[in-house]
Amino acid sequence: MKRLIALFFLIGLGTATAPAPAAYAQSQVLNLQDADIRVFIQDVAQATGQTFIIDPRVQGRVSISSREPLSSRELFEVMLSTLRANGLVAVPAGSGVYRITPEEGAAAQPSSLSGSGGYGFSTQVFRLRNIDAASAAETLKPLIGRQGVVMPSPRGNLLVVADYADNLARIRSLLAQVDQDRTLTETVTLRSSSAREIAGVVNQVLNPPGADPGARNPIVSLVVVESSNSLILRGEPDAVRPMLDLIRDLDGRAETSGDVRVINLQHASAEQLLPVLQQLVGQSPVAAEGASQGDGAAATGPTTTAGGAGRRANIARYPGANAIVIAADPDTQRVLGEVIRQLDTRRRQVLVEAVVVELSDNAAQQLGVQFALAGVNGSSIPFSATNYSNASPNILALAGAAAGERNLPEDSAALNALRQTALDSLLGARGMITGGYGRSGDALFGFIINAVKNDTASNLLSTPSVMTLDNQEATILVGQEIPITTGEVLGDSNSNPFRTIQRQNVGIQLDVKPQINAGGAITLYLRQEVSSISGPLSQTNSELILDKRAIETTVAVDDGAIVVLGGLLDRNERTTVERTPLLGDIPVLGNLFKATSRQNVQRNLMVFIRPTIISSAADAQALTVPRYGYIRDLEASRSANGFSNLDAMVRDYMQAAPITAPPPPPTPPPGL
């Protein structure tokens, strides 16, 4: 029977292009030439008892030859190999059920986790214990089939792989060999060296040539434990053991290297750091003062440190190189070196910008009438006059000067005084002045009418700014120094007169000391002052009146935030009426016997502050570029040719390139 079936296939398939549907026997020989693959799958299903769901996209023709009879299992594996050779895959869909689909997109289709021999498409989840899933996925990608998928899951350190069952078995074996912890972990406690310093040396030894000295090496992981001055090393045993010998050798050499160590500071000031270190070892700052101010040698007086009684620990500074010299035992040197390392860091800067705004309006109105009446030639007409303090010029001063011209000699001192008084009264008058005098019979009369309206509006806007280091006081002053008289001595008969003066700053002054807090807020100790010269005290006194606005306070401000420091909203209205009793109360006519003055002063003053933390050179550049551009554009707008000389000055005088804004980042193409 088997020979008949084999003969049937040999005769029928030798001349036909597709096999006729027939049930395969238990063992048979295949010889297919250019047969339809869908018919071949159907015949295998009848011979093996499996169920195949054929995707409509499955098309093609196959040729298969076998010399020996094949069992049902062997026939099924031959079919799976044939499908794989033609870009098709059998995906398990249940017990004895498979879906025949193209390889493309097969990983995204649902399937059971069990494989199909060595050629079925399946999905498995691998839980990794020692290696990272993301790095393992990158390593396995070249080993995955063309339509296979490998996907890491960082949450559980899982690896999901969809591929042929035989490839999954190979990946499983590979992961079992790779996912093993063969690393060695060792702890080394140093006695004479700094753990952080030794860690930097080991990193430089392990890093490849040309690598960043501060970068972590990929061979041995080093962890610094500062509390116990220890190092934890983790890596391959062959790499860790040589480093252990190197660390112990360096620590031993440091123990016998000597008792004097010179530390060159990178950022901190040796003068400011020296008292702190001397307090740690119990050394009196006075003992090392002579040495630090002289040639920089360490002080020679013995002191007792916390490391033990009787040990000598002297610290001095060398100003020429901004260096600290430590004469102590290795353990004390290590402790002080670690303190210096933590303090010798680059300090951040703070840009403090202030805005002072003052808006004021001063409106004044004056209207006054003065008259004088006197009799002459023995007339019985009494002398009468009106005189008001808010009206000028003074009619009595003018009348006195006129009377002196007639009755006093030319060289009289009284006449000169009357003339000066009248002149001062005229010079102090403002607004419109009209007047007259005359004689009617035995009566001599005169009058003066003055009217003035004064409106003054001022707008003061100043923006002082200063940059300083964290916790460092800074001052900016833009103004003048004016002389203020503090004393005067004329002496007897004006012999040996002298006057003492004191210079005083007038202008805009900002004193600030910022302190950066851990949360990003800034504590500002500041004093803001705006002063100006108002004018002389009076016409006869040349002493100056100074207008001053000052704020001295301590505030906490967030980085880049604008807050108001303080301000003043002031409004002052004053009305002065001087009049002659009874006569000034007469309606309409009473205006001739009074003087009226009205003054309205309004002042709005506000001071704002904005601190900005400068942590890096990029931050400083980002703040400098717009301000440089603002000044350059402002100068260009005021020049006749529209060009600015600022860039030329930077190039010629500073020998540097002008500051320009960095180019904008490239715009990504649409759809990304």
XYZ file of C-alpha atoms in Angstrom:
672
model
C 0.000 0.000 0.000
C 2.785 2.431 0.896
C 4.590 1.661 -2.345
C 1.390 2.321 -4.292
C 0.958 5.705 -2.675
C 4.613 6.588 -3.268
C 4.307 5.415 -6.888
C 1.140 7.471 -7.220
C 2.975 10.610 -6.099
C 5.950 9.886 -8.325
C 3.759 9.433 -11.438
C 1.129 12.060 -10.696
C 3.412 14.807 -9.449
C 5.890 14.227 -12.189
C 3.432 15.483 -14.791
C 0.985 17.652 -12.840
C 1.538 21.126 -11.367
C -0.493 20.459 -8.210
C -1.035 17.314 -6.179
C -4.492 15.798 -6.070
C -6.164 15.819 -2.676
C -5.357 12.499 -1.017
C -4.736 11.282 2.467
C -1.116 10.668 3.388
C -0.225 7.308 4.842
C 1.606 6.792 8.081
C 4.989 6.906 6.270
C 5.618 8.154 2.777
C 8.115 9.538 0.317
C 7.596 13.079 -1.008
C 8.450 14.216 -4.510
C 6.655 17.476 -5.306
C 7.543 19.660 -8.229
C 6.091 23.163 -8.402
C 3.053 22.234 -6.305
C 0.534 24.730 -4.913
C 1.477 25.420 -1.317
C -2.143 25.720 -0.149
C -2.877 22.183 -1.498
C 0.315 20.919 0.142
C -0.807 22.321 3.521
C -4.200 20.643 3.135
C -2.605 17.248 2.387
C -0.301 17.574 5.424
C -3.322 18.370 7.575
C -5.002 15.121 6.420
C -1.848 13.097 7.006
C -1.005 14.539 10.481
C -4.446 15.259 11.890
C -3.523 18.905 12.617
C -5.795 21.843 11.834
C -4.399 24.706 9.753
C -6.090 28.086 9.247
C -4.648 29.499 6.036
C -4.434 33.258 5.643
C -5.770 34.528 2.263
C -2.368 36.144 1.647
C -0.682 32.714 1.596
C 0.257 32.065 -2.026
C 3.064 30.276 -3.861
C 4.413 27.012 -5.165
C 6.877 24.598 -3.600
C 9.137 21.701 -4.665
C 10.063 18.969 -2.166
C 11.982 15.673 -2.598
C 12.717 12.989 -0.003
C 14.609 9.720 -0.439
C 13.383 7.976 2.705
C 9.785 7.578 3.879
C 8.650 10.267 6.368
C 6.562 9.777 9.474
C 3.717 12.110 10.405
C 5.949 14.087 12.792
C 8.695 14.350 10.187
C 6.163 15.403 7.565
C 4.883 18.169 9.901
C 8.416 19.481 10.480
C 9.096 19.417 6.737
C 6.010 21.558 6.220
C 7.138 24.074 8.886
C 10.573 24.302 7.257
C 8.947 24.785 3.853
C 6.737 27.565 5.203
C 9.714 29.325 6.786
C 11.693 29.093 3.526
C 8.814 30.816 1.747
C 8.351 33.653 4.254
C 5.417 32.006 6.035
C 4.948 31.005 9.641
C 2.689 28.634 11.593
C 1.462 30.463 14.703
C -0.022 28.242 17.455
C -3.654 29.119 18.057
C -4.674 26.337 20.420
C -4.387 22.602 20.866
C -3.509 21.171 17.429
C -4.542 24.411 15.656
C -2.164 26.675 13.718
C -2.571 29.842 11.685
C -0.570 29.946 8.474
C 0.279 33.604 7.841
C 3.104 35.633 6.261
C 6.021 36.423 8.583
C 5.358 40.156 8.373
C 3.342 41.210 11.398
C 3.303 37.713 12.880
C 4.842 38.943 16.160
C 1.838 41.198 16.774
C -0.721 38.419 16.342
C -2.107 36.488 19.343
C -0.591 33.063 19.929
C -0.088 30.525 22.633
C 3.210 30.537 24.577
C 4.060 26.995 23.523
C 6.302 26.509 20.567
C 5.747 24.517 17.397
C 8.693 22.241 17.141
C 11.693 24.263 16.064
C 10.005 26.342 13.404
C 6.752 27.656 14.862
C 6.406 31.325 15.759
C 6.033 31.904 19.502
C 6.423 34.515 22.241
C 8.277 34.113 25.532
C 9.039 36.340 28.538
C 12.499 36.198 30.138
C 13.074 37.597 33.634
C 16.608 38.909 34.015
C 18.270 39.010 37.420
C 21.739 40.437 36.944
C 21.883 42.338 33.656
C 19.829 45.275 32.466
C 16.897 44.476 30.164
C 17.524 47.470 27.870
C 21.178 46.578 27.282
C 20.257 42.904 26.829
C 17.703 43.859 24.168
C 20.331 45.815 22.232
C 22.647 42.818 22.407
C 20.010 40.343 21.166
C 18.647 42.430 18.264
C 21.163 41.071 15.715
C 20.211 37.506 16.740
C 16.440 37.979 16.248
C 14.833 36.898 12.998
C 13.754 39.287 10.293
C 10.193 39.565 11.594
C 11.006 38.827 15.229
C 10.591 41.370 18.034
C 12.553 41.937 21.246
C 11.197 44.462 23.738
C 12.584 45.336 27.233
C 10.358 46.125 30.209
C 12.315 48.242 32.739
C 9.719 47.982 35.511
C 10.273 44.279 36.176
C 13.572 43.976 34.241
C 11.797 41.688 31.788
C 12.569 40.830 28.183
C 9.731 39.931 25.791
C 10.863 38.039 22.645
C 8.682 36.925 19.728
C 10.460 34.661 17.213
C 10.682 31.110 15.905
C 10.769 28.442 18.577
C 14.248 27.209 17.673
C 15.620 30.747 17.859
C 13.870 31.250 21.197
C 15.636 28.152 22.517
C 18.978 29.563 21.378
C 18.240 32.938 23.027
C 17.171 31.178 26.237
C 20.470 29.314 26.357
C 22.430 32.488 25.647
C 20.660 34.478 28.405
C 21.287 31.677 30.877
C 25.009 32.052 30.262
C 25.039 35.870 30.257
C 22.595 36.577 33.094
C 24.990 35.573 35.864
C 26.633 37.651 38.555
C 30.376 37.012 38.352
C 31.389 40.395 39.758
C 33.521 40.860 42.848
C 32.750 43.456 45.530
C 35.490 44.646 47.864
C 35.697 47.371 50.536
C 38.977 49.173 51.286
C 39.361 51.488 54.282
C 42.135 54.028 53.803
C 44.289 55.191 56.682
C 46.496 57.918 55.247
C 44.891 59.007 51.959
C 41.615 60.645 51.019
C 39.108 58.192 49.569
C 37.861 60.742 47.032
C 41.400 61.537 45.876
C 42.283 57.841 45.450
C 39.017 57.254 43.565
C 39.999 59.968 41.068
C 43.380 58.331 40.542
C 41.829 54.877 39.961
C 39.336 56.311 37.471
C 42.150 57.933 35.508
C 44.029 54.616 35.426
C 41.009 52.658 34.197
C 39.728 55.219 31.674
C 40.974 54.823 28.100
C 43.504 57.375 26.773
C 41.899 60.691 25.823
C 38.785 60.149 27.937
C 37.433 62.773 30.323
C 39.356 62.448 33.637
C 36.179 63.072 35.605
C 34.115 60.440 33.771
C 33.184 57.162 35.454
C 35.040 54.201 34.053
C 32.987 51.278 32.654
C 35.290 48.562 34.036
C 35.184 48.935 37.823
C 32.518 50.804 39.760
C 33.876 52.918 42.620
C 31.766 54.305 45.464
C 33.291 56.734 47.975
C 32.136 56.384 51.596
C 33.282 59.629 53.201
C 32.039 58.772 56.702
C 34.594 55.941 57.041
C 37.068 57.140 54.367
C 36.509 53.907 52.461
C 36.192 52.770 48.858
C 33.790 50.134 47.546
C 34.932 48.444 44.317
C 32.697 46.267 42.163
C 33.591 44.614 38.885
C 35.158 41.584 37.277
C 37.600 39.837 39.626
C 40.463 40.186 37.139
C 39.924 43.964 37.092
C 39.169 44.513 40.810
C 42.154 42.654 42.313
C 44.892 44.766 40.609
C 43.091 47.923 41.714
C 43.048 46.670 45.326
C 46.815 46.266 45.257
C 47.217 49.731 43.709
C 45.014 51.384 46.346
C 46.831 49.735 49.239
C 50.189 50.702 47.756
C 49.147 54.361 47.373
C 47.747 54.460 50.903
C 50.979 53.016 52.280
C 53.118 55.513 50.389
C 51.026 58.395 51.749
C 51.700 57.212 55.306
C 55.469 57.539 54.856
C 55.554 60.488 52.434
C 56.169 63.163 55.108
C 54.355 65.502 57.463
C 54.117 68.599 55.209
C 51.549 69.030 52.471
C 50.884 71.989 50.165
C 47.366 72.390 48.763
C 46.835 74.896 45.948
C 43.332 76.331 46.094
C 41.279 76.612 42.926
C 38.386 78.860 43.972
C 38.526 79.724 47.678
C 40.720 82.402 49.244
C 43.578 81.119 51.381
C 43.292 84.166 53.611
C 39.630 83.441 54.399
C 40.117 79.682 54.679
C 43.136 79.787 56.991
C 41.298 80.812 60.241
C 38.727 78.050 59.714
C 41.381 75.352 59.409
C 43.318 76.720 62.383
C 40.212 76.505 64.557
C 39.753 72.852 63.579
C 43.218 71.894 64.837
C 43.195 74.252 67.830
C 45.922 76.521 66.467
C 45.838 80.171 67.493
C 45.565 82.476 64.481
C 48.045 84.848 66.144
C 50.704 82.125 66.217
C 50.713 81.792 62.438
C 50.112 85.446 61.614
C 53.794 86.299 61.309
C 54.521 83.293 59.126
C 51.556 83.907 56.796
C 52.460 87.571 56.364
C 56.153 86.814 55.879
C 57.524 84.218 53.552
C 54.521 81.907 53.879
C 56.245 79.197 55.907
C 54.200 77.184 58.345
C 54.159 78.215 61.989
C 56.424 76.236 64.274
C 54.509 76.281 67.545
C 53.206 72.827 68.528
C 49.477 72.428 69.014
C 47.219 69.601 70.124
C 44.661 68.344 67.598
C 41.557 66.233 67.863
C 43.489 63.302 66.438
C 45.417 62.754 69.643
C 47.414 64.483 72.359
C 50.919 65.684 71.650
C 50.619 65.705 67.841
C 51.929 68.764 66.020
C 49.573 70.411 63.502
C 50.453 73.818 62.080
C 48.701 75.539 59.200
C 49.801 78.594 57.238
C 49.095 80.153 53.876
C 51.327 81.220 51.022
C 49.757 84.383 49.499
C 51.819 84.292 46.331
C 50.218 81.060 45.101
C 46.938 81.151 47.081
C 48.027 77.923 48.767
C 47.568 76.286 52.168
C 50.555 74.634 53.870
C 49.729 71.884 56.387
C 52.339 70.431 58.729
C 50.665 67.495 60.496
C 50.474 63.728 60.677
C 48.901 61.911 57.676
C 45.547 61.373 59.390
C 45.178 65.090 60.183
C 46.303 65.973 56.670
C 43.623 63.728 55.248
C 40.884 65.276 57.401
C 41.954 68.841 56.578
C 42.330 67.972 52.901
C 38.742 66.726 52.799
C 37.537 69.923 54.478
C 39.436 72.010 51.942
C 37.989 69.983 49.064
C 34.438 70.654 50.196
C 35.067 74.364 50.768
C 37.200 74.981 47.672
C 34.338 75.002 45.192
C 33.236 77.502 42.595
C 30.767 79.861 44.194
C 27.623 80.846 42.392
C 26.905 84.453 41.534
C 23.824 86.598 41.904
C 22.735 89.447 39.639
C 20.691 91.952 41.645
C 18.594 94.384 39.609
C 16.660 97.230 41.212
C 14.072 99.567 39.745
C 13.339 102.876 41.481
C 10.260 104.717 40.197
C 9.216 108.138 41.521
C 6.330 110.134 40.060
C 5.607 113.545 41.587
C 3.369 116.515 40.778
C 3.698 119.945 42.388
C 1.018 122.553 41.628
C 1.083 126.015 43.227
C -1.032 129.124 42.811
C -0.523 132.573 44.381
C -2.521 135.821 44.138
C -1.820 138.811 46.333
C -2.444 142.585 46.525
C -0.301 144.954 48.582
C -0.673 148.708 48.998
C 0.842 151.529 50.995
C -0.528 154.984 51.823
C 1.216 157.893 53.552
C 0.772 161.600 53.977
C 3.341 164.241 53.002
C 4.055 167.871 53.830
C 2.714 167.529 57.330
C -0.546 166.029 56.212
C -2.730 164.375 58.796
C -3.113 161.253 56.608
C -1.724 158.329 58.635
C 0.708 155.784 57.188
C -0.987 152.482 56.357
C 0.134 149.451 54.375
C -0.586 145.751 53.780
C 2.235 143.185 53.749
C 1.859 139.386 53.344
C 4.449 136.645 53.615
C 3.069 134.690 50.646
C 3.261 137.672 48.296
C 6.319 139.124 46.595
C 7.969 141.502 46.029
C 7.629 143.157 49.434
C 6.083 146.590 49.080
C 7.630 147.806 52.328
C 11.117 146.917 51.077
C 10.534 148.859 47.892
C 9.028 151.801 49.764
C 11.941 151.879 52.218
C 14.463 151.964 49.375
C 12.545 154.785 47.679
C 12.437 156.810 50.898
C 16.156 156.240 51.482
C 17.015 157.553 48.035
C 15.410 160.868 48.966
C 16.445 161.276 52.553
C 19.812 159.477 53.007
C 23.241 160.415 51.647
C 24.690 158.370 48.817
C 27.481 156.826 50.888
C 25.194 155.828 53.750
C 25.366 152.193 54.891
C 21.647 152.260 55.675
C 20.909 153.271 52.080
C 22.971 150.347 50.742
C 21.133 147.933 53.044
C 17.746 149.244 51.906
C 18.778 148.897 48.281
C 19.957 145.297 48.788
C 16.740 144.357 50.571
C 14.623 145.799 47.762
C 16.763 144.034 45.144
C 16.452 140.675 46.901
C 12.708 141.131 47.149
C 12.437 141.805 43.410
C 14.673 138.874 42.467
C 12.601 136.491 44.570
C 9.347 137.419 42.845
C 7.733 134.937 40.450
C 4.877 135.043 38.002
C 3.225 138.235 36.818
C 3.924 141.435 38.768
C 2.213 144.765 38.233
C 2.097 147.845 40.370
C 2.232 151.595 40.506
C 2.536 154.650 42.691
C 1.278 158.210 42.646
C 0.413 161.325 44.584
C -2.974 162.814 45.177
C -2.874 166.082 47.087
C -0.987 165.463 50.297
C -1.306 161.666 49.970
C 1.362 159.399 48.521
C 0.227 155.873 47.562
C 1.526 152.725 45.879
C 0.336 149.191 45.114
C 1.681 145.820 43.861
C -0.325 142.911 42.417
C 1.395 139.571 41.804
C -0.066 136.341 40.382
C 1.754 133.042 39.741
C 0.807 129.460 38.845
C 3.467 126.762 38.947
C 3.007 123.129 37.781
C 5.980 120.784 38.145
C 5.839 117.105 37.140
C 8.842 114.803 37.569
C 9.406 111.204 36.582
C 12.473 109.551 38.091
C 13.257 106.078 36.815
C 16.577 104.430 37.722
C 17.646 100.814 37.299
C 20.872 100.081 39.179
C 22.169 96.516 38.961
C 25.222 94.739 40.317
C 26.592 91.188 40.138
C 28.421 89.621 43.056
C 29.456 86.270 44.448
C 27.269 84.340 46.820
C 27.564 85.751 50.355
C 29.823 88.591 49.141
C 28.904 92.253 49.678
C 28.875 94.567 46.635
C 28.244 98.285 46.069
C 27.414 100.350 43.007
C 27.344 104.169 43.098
C 26.475 106.501 40.232
C 26.525 110.130 41.312
C 28.676 112.971 42.635
C 30.625 113.971 45.695
C 29.494 117.380 46.959
C 31.104 119.474 49.731
C 29.122 119.934 52.943
C 30.313 122.539 55.467
C 30.875 120.983 58.875
C 32.554 123.902 60.693
C 33.714 127.489 60.289
C 35.950 129.759 62.375
C 36.452 133.458 61.551
C 38.828 134.384 64.395
C 39.339 137.798 65.945
C 38.786 140.568 63.393
C 38.610 137.910 60.636
C 42.190 136.892 61.319
C 43.131 133.365 60.217
C 39.642 132.250 59.156
C 39.107 128.665 58.024
C 36.243 126.310 57.097
C 36.007 122.511 57.314
C 34.033 120.545 54.743
C 33.045 116.918 54.265
C 32.456 115.165 50.950
C 29.133 113.371 50.633
C 27.928 111.027 47.898
C 24.843 112.150 46.010
C 23.239 109.947 43.363
C 22.092 106.334 43.078
C 23.700 103.782 45.392
C 22.948 100.081 45.851
C 24.599 98.015 48.592
C 23.725 94.312 48.550
C 24.872 91.026 50.058
C 23.057 87.943 48.658
C 22.900 84.528 50.278
C 21.685 81.588 48.178
C 19.589 79.128 50.166
C 19.237 75.399 49.557
C 15.703 75.680 48.173
C 16.666 78.183 45.463
C 15.483 81.256 47.381
C 17.853 84.161 47.964
C 18.207 86.130 51.175
C 19.185 89.722 50.376
C 20.739 92.143 52.819
C 20.500 95.410 50.909
C 20.403 99.172 51.102
C 19.000 101.249 48.248
C 19.505 105.034 48.233
C 18.580 107.725 45.724
C 19.645 111.256 46.593
C 19.769 114.557 44.712
C 20.462 118.256 45.287
C 17.258 120.207 45.859
C 18.927 123.648 45.950
C 20.276 126.224 48.409
C 18.712 126.666 51.808
C 17.764 130.304 51.077
C 18.865 133.241 49.015
C 21.172 134.426 51.763
C 22.357 130.940 52.834
C 24.288 128.869 50.298
C 24.034 125.616 52.250
C 22.505 122.848 50.125
C 19.298 120.917 50.670
C 19.522 117.223 49.725
C 16.539 115.064 48.746
C 17.110 111.486 49.872
C 15.128 108.225 49.516
C 16.679 105.212 51.214
C 15.584 101.663 52.032
C 17.613 99.303 54.204
C 16.101 95.869 54.713
C 16.519 92.090 54.531
C 14.214 90.100 52.252
C 13.882 86.537 50.917
C 13.201 86.358 47.175
C 12.894 83.423 44.791
C 15.320 83.157 41.903
C 14.194 85.461 39.069
C 11.165 86.801 40.962
C 10.324 90.522 41.199
C 9.196 91.854 44.563
C 8.533 95.320 45.889
C 10.861 96.449 48.662
C 8.854 99.446 49.787
C 7.307 102.660 48.660
C 5.610 105.902 49.550
C 2.295 107.314 48.414
C 2.179 110.921 49.656
C -0.297 113.718 48.979
C 0.022 117.122 50.608
C -2.420 119.989 50.062
C -1.821 123.404 51.637
C -3.871 126.587 51.357
C -2.689 129.854 52.921
C -4.867 132.981 53.117
C -3.540 136.197 54.638
C -5.895 139.183 54.805
C -6.668 142.415 56.578
C -9.317 142.013 59.274
C -12.803 143.264 58.355
C -11.673 144.679 55.010
C -10.684 141.247 53.703
C -14.168 139.876 54.460
C -15.954 142.332 52.155
C -17.330 140.482 49.105
C -15.394 141.163 45.876
C -13.735 144.289 47.222
C -12.125 142.234 49.983
C -9.755 140.588 47.434
C -7.779 143.838 47.470
C -6.935 143.283 51.122
C -5.730 139.658 51.105
C -3.212 137.273 49.538
C -4.007 133.620 48.703
C -1.577 130.716 48.180
C -2.494 127.133 47.271
C -0.055 124.227 46.934
C -0.784 120.576 46.018
C 2.087 118.047 46.164
C 1.667 114.386 45.155
C 4.470 111.818 45.266
C 4.444 108.133 44.288
C 7.641 106.220 45.091
C 8.190 102.480 44.579
C 11.336 100.323 44.722
C 11.422 96.860 43.093
C 14.147 94.201 43.246
C 14.905 91.104 41.135
C 17.754 88.701 41.952
C 18.943 86.076 39.456
C 21.263 83.176 40.274
C 24.190 82.697 37.870
C 25.289 79.065 38.181
C 27.438 78.662 35.076
C 29.196 80.495 32.280
C 26.215 79.812 30.015
C 23.892 81.603 32.455
C 26.238 84.609 32.551
C 26.379 84.703 28.759
C 22.585 84.478 28.479
C 22.235 87.560 30.691
C 25.040 89.509 29.032
C 23.914 89.125 25.408
C 20.579 91.044 25.589
C 22.073 93.895 27.653
C 25.018 94.249 25.308
C 22.648 94.282 22.347
C 20.442 96.905 24.010
C 23.331 99.347 24.514
C 24.672 98.686 21.010
C 21.288 99.302 19.368
C 20.715 102.406 21.497
C 24.040 103.896 20.432
C 23.359 103.027 16.791
C 19.962 104.759 16.883
C 21.560 107.995 18.123
C 24.483 108.070 15.695
C 24.301 109.893 12.395
C 25.326 106.898 10.278
C 23.291 104.333 12.232
C 26.337 102.361 13.360
C 27.598 101.597 16.844
C 31.221 102.012 17.914
C 30.811 99.544 20.778
C 31.753 96.508 18.680
C 34.821 98.305 17.344
C 35.940 99.210 20.868
C 35.583 95.597 21.991
C 37.623 94.364 19.024
C 40.342 97.046 19.171
C 40.714 97.648 22.903
C 39.781 94.300 24.482
C 41.066 92.224 21.550
C 37.920 90.096 21.759
C 35.029 89.213 19.501
C 31.829 91.248 20.042
C 29.099 89.501 21.958
C 26.444 88.031 19.713
C 23.333 86.018 20.396
C 23.649 82.257 19.827
C 21.892 80.931 16.718
C 18.358 79.640 17.304
C 17.899 75.862 17.443
C 17.009 74.247 14.119
C 13.313 73.880 13.447
C 12.313 70.213 13.160
C 10.585 69.221 9.936
C 6.786 68.943 9.995
C 5.424 65.723 11.383
C 8.219 65.119 13.895
